[in-house]
Amino acid sequence: MSLTLQQFNTLSQEKATSCLLTCCTSTSWAQEVANARPFTDIDALLTHSDEAWQQAQTTEANLLEAFDGHPQIGNVDSLKEKYRNTQDSAAHEQSGANDAEDDVIAALAQGNQDYLDKFGFIFIVFATGKSAQQMLDLLLARLPNDRATELVNAATEQNKITRLRLQKLLGAA
């Protein structure tokens, strides 16, 4: 679904919150952004989204609620689908996706499971334009961190994802 900013501004509170939850599944974030309408432009919306996300990060429960909105990429078949099926990929993502080797895919699946086991939430990263190898490198670099550090890292990545999804929702991406 794509909306204009004008359409978004005039949605009911319930419908606006519902649309926002497709961008980030933190209820407190979505309600805060919906409450702040109307926005004068996309930049004002993104700025308020960033501020609302900063507020949402004050509790771990809000972070975990947002992280739970992402599917876990935890098995080899789903990873192969993600990185090899270029039919649905954007052109700029295709070159890296075509090069995903079975050993990288297997290592990424294992790394995702190791991450979940260690931290209690899935590996969150802004994946747009990244190859399977780049994703694996990022995952392995973050795996030695402590949980508090990873909550911050994942929250930062979540905000990047949310911003892109908001832009797509409003046809600005």
Short mmCIF file of C-alpha atoms in Angstrom, two decimals:
data_model
loop_
_atom_site.label_atom_id
_atom_site.label_comp_id
_atom_site.label_asym_id
_atom_site.label_seq_id
_atom_site.Cartn_x
_atom_site.Cartn_y
_atom_site.Cartn_z
CA MET A 1 0.00 0.00 0.00
CA SER A 2 1.27 3.45 -0.87
CA LEU A 3 -0.25 6.65 0.44
CA THR A 4 0.38 10.32 -0.09
CA LEU A 5 1.38 12.28 2.98
CA GLN A 6 -1.97 14.10 2.74
CA GLN A 7 -3.83 10.77 2.81
CA PHE A 8 -1.74 9.56 5.74
CA ASN A 9 -2.41 12.77 7.66
CA THR A 10 -6.18 12.33 7.30
CA LEU A 11 -6.43 8.65 8.27
CA SER A 12 -8.21 7.76 11.47
CA GLN A 13 -5.93 7.24 14.47
CA GLU A 14 -6.56 3.49 14.30
CA LYS A 15 -5.82 3.23 10.57
CA ALA A 16 -2.71 5.44 10.80
CA THR A 17 -1.37 3.33 13.66
CA SER A 18 -2.11 0.18 11.67
CA CYS A 19 -0.19 1.53 8.65
CA LEU A 20 2.73 2.53 10.85
CA LEU A 21 2.86 -0.94 12.39
CA THR A 22 3.72 -2.27 8.92
CA CYS A 23 6.88 -0.15 9.13
CA CYS A 24 7.82 -0.99 12.72
CA THR A 25 5.94 -3.26 15.11
CA SER A 26 6.63 -1.19 18.23
CA THR A 27 3.16 -0.15 19.39
CA SER A 28 4.46 2.79 21.42
CA TRP A 29 6.43 4.12 18.41
CA ALA A 30 3.45 3.74 16.04
CA GLN A 31 1.03 5.43 18.42
CA GLU A 32 3.45 8.30 19.07
CA VAL A 33 3.97 8.93 15.36
CA ALA A 34 0.25 8.67 14.59
CA ASN A 35 -0.52 11.11 17.42
CA ALA A 36 1.89 13.70 15.99
CA ARG A 37 0.03 14.10 12.70
CA PRO A 38 -0.37 16.12 10.57
CA PHE A 39 3.12 16.33 9.13
CA THR A 40 4.07 19.12 6.74
CA ASP A 41 6.41 16.94 4.68
CA ILE A 42 8.19 13.58 4.67
CA ASP A 43 11.24 15.06 6.42
CA ALA A 44 9.07 16.20 9.33
CA LEU A 45 7.59 12.70 9.55
CA LEU A 46 11.03 11.07 9.48
CA THR A 47 12.35 13.47 12.12
CA HIS A 48 9.42 12.73 14.41
CA SER A 49 9.80 9.01 13.73
CA ASP A 50 13.44 9.22 14.84
CA GLU A 51 12.41 11.05 18.02
CA ALA A 52 9.63 8.57 18.75
CA TRP A 53 12.06 5.69 18.22
CA GLN A 54 14.49 7.28 20.69
CA GLN A 55 11.65 7.33 23.24
CA ALA A 56 10.64 3.75 22.42
CA GLN A 57 14.19 2.58 23.08
CA THR A 58 13.90 3.48 26.74
CA THR A 59 12.40 0.08 27.45
CA GLU A 60 13.72 -3.26 26.29
CA ALA A 61 10.15 -4.49 25.82
CA ASN A 62 9.58 -1.86 23.09
CA LEU A 63 12.77 -2.91 21.33
CA LEU A 64 11.92 -6.59 21.46
CA GLU A 65 8.40 -5.87 20.21
CA ALA A 66 9.90 -4.12 17.17
CA PHE A 67 12.47 -6.87 16.58
CA ASP A 68 9.74 -9.53 16.76
CA GLY A 69 8.22 -7.99 13.64
CA HIS A 70 11.05 -9.37 11.53
CA PRO A 71 11.11 -12.92 10.23
CA GLN A 72 14.10 -14.92 11.36
CA ILE A 73 16.31 -16.01 8.53
CA GLY A 74 17.41 -19.16 10.21
CA ASN A 75 17.48 -21.99 7.77
CA VAL A 76 19.47 -22.69 4.65
CA ASP A 77 16.42 -22.97 2.36
CA SER A 78 15.05 -19.55 3.30
CA LEU A 79 18.50 -17.99 2.96
CA LYS A 80 18.99 -19.51 -0.48
CA GLU A 81 15.58 -18.13 -1.44
CA LYS A 82 16.50 -14.68 -0.17
CA TYR A 83 19.90 -14.47 -1.81
CA ARG A 84 19.44 -16.48 -4.98
CA ASN A 85 15.96 -15.60 -6.15
CA THR A 86 16.78 -12.46 -8.09
CA GLN A 87 13.46 -12.36 -9.92
CA ASP A 88 11.94 -10.24 -7.15
CA SER A 89 15.10 -8.35 -6.20
CA ALA A 90 15.84 -4.79 -7.09
CA ALA A 91 18.44 -4.44 -9.81
CA HIS A 92 21.04 -2.95 -7.46
CA GLU A 93 20.79 -5.97 -5.17
CA GLN A 94 21.04 -8.64 -7.83
CA SER A 95 24.77 -8.75 -8.40
CA GLY A 96 25.62 -9.61 -4.80
CA ALA A 97 22.69 -11.95 -4.46
CA ASN A 98 23.75 -14.05 -7.42
CA ASP A 99 27.11 -14.74 -5.82
CA ALA A 100 25.87 -16.32 -2.58
CA GLU A 101 27.77 -19.59 -2.19
CA ASP A 102 26.39 -22.55 -0.25
CA ASP A 103 29.08 -22.25 2.43
CA VAL A 104 28.23 -18.57 3.00
CA ILE A 105 24.53 -19.41 3.18
CA ALA A 106 25.18 -22.23 5.67
CA ALA A 107 27.43 -19.99 7.79
CA LEU A 108 24.80 -17.25 7.77
CA ALA A 109 22.11 -19.69 8.90
CA GLN A 110 24.35 -20.93 11.73
CA GLY A 111 25.34 -17.39 12.68
CA ASN A 112 21.71 -16.30 12.84
CA GLN A 113 20.95 -19.20 15.19
CA ASP A 114 24.04 -18.49 17.33
CA TYR A 115 22.99 -14.84 17.57
CA LEU A 116 19.45 -15.73 18.63
CA ASP A 117 20.75 -18.22 21.20
CA LYS A 118 23.19 -15.69 22.67
CA PHE A 119 21.05 -12.54 22.71
CA GLY A 120 17.47 -13.82 22.81
CA PHE A 121 16.41 -11.86 19.72
CA ILE A 122 17.12 -12.16 16.03
CA PHE A 123 19.96 -10.46 14.17
CA ILE A 124 18.62 -7.12 12.93
CA VAL A 125 20.48 -5.35 10.16
CA PHE A 126 19.56 -2.93 7.38
CA ALA A 127 20.05 -5.47 4.60
CA THR A 128 19.14 -3.45 1.52
CA GLY A 129 21.91 -3.75 -1.04
CA LYS A 130 24.04 -6.11 1.05
CA SER A 131 25.29 -9.45 -0.25
CA ALA A 132 25.10 -12.66 1.76
CA GLN A 133 28.85 -12.35 2.46
CA GLN A 134 28.46 -8.78 3.72
CA MET A 135 25.60 -9.89 5.96
CA LEU A 136 27.71 -12.73 7.31
CA ASP A 137 30.64 -10.41 7.95
CA LEU A 138 28.40 -7.99 9.87
CA LEU A 139 26.83 -10.80 11.87
CA LEU A 140 30.22 -12.28 12.82
CA ALA A 141 31.54 -8.85 13.78
CA ARG A 142 28.59 -8.27 16.12
CA LEU A 143 28.37 -11.77 17.61
CA PRO A 144 31.15 -11.22 20.20
CA ASN A 145 29.33 -8.17 21.63
CA ASP A 146 27.43 -8.18 24.90
CA ARG A 147 23.64 -8.03 24.96
CA ALA A 148 23.44 -4.34 25.90
CA THR A 149 25.64 -3.40 22.95
CA GLU A 150 23.57 -5.53 20.60
CA LEU A 151 20.32 -4.00 21.79
CA VAL A 152 21.75 -0.61 20.78
CA ASN A 153 23.11 -1.95 17.47
CA ALA A 154 19.84 -3.66 16.61
CA ALA A 155 17.84 -0.55 17.57
CA THR A 156 20.00 1.57 15.25
CA GLU A 157 19.49 -0.89 12.39
CA GLN A 158 15.76 -1.09 13.16
CA ASN A 159 15.48 2.68 12.77
CA LYS A 160 17.16 2.53 9.34
CA ILE A 161 14.69 -0.15 8.27
CA THR A 162 11.76 1.84 9.65
CA ARG A 163 12.80 5.00 7.81
CA LEU A 164 12.99 3.13 4.50
CA ARG A 165 9.62 1.49 5.11
CA LEU A 166 8.04 4.87 5.91
CA GLN A 167 9.42 6.29 2.69
CA LYS A 168 8.01 3.32 0.76
CA LEU A 169 4.64 3.66 2.51
CA LEU A 170 4.45 7.27 1.38
CA GLY A 171 5.84 6.62 -2.08
CA ALA A 172 9.02 8.58 -1.35
CA ALA A 173 11.57 5.75 -1.71
#
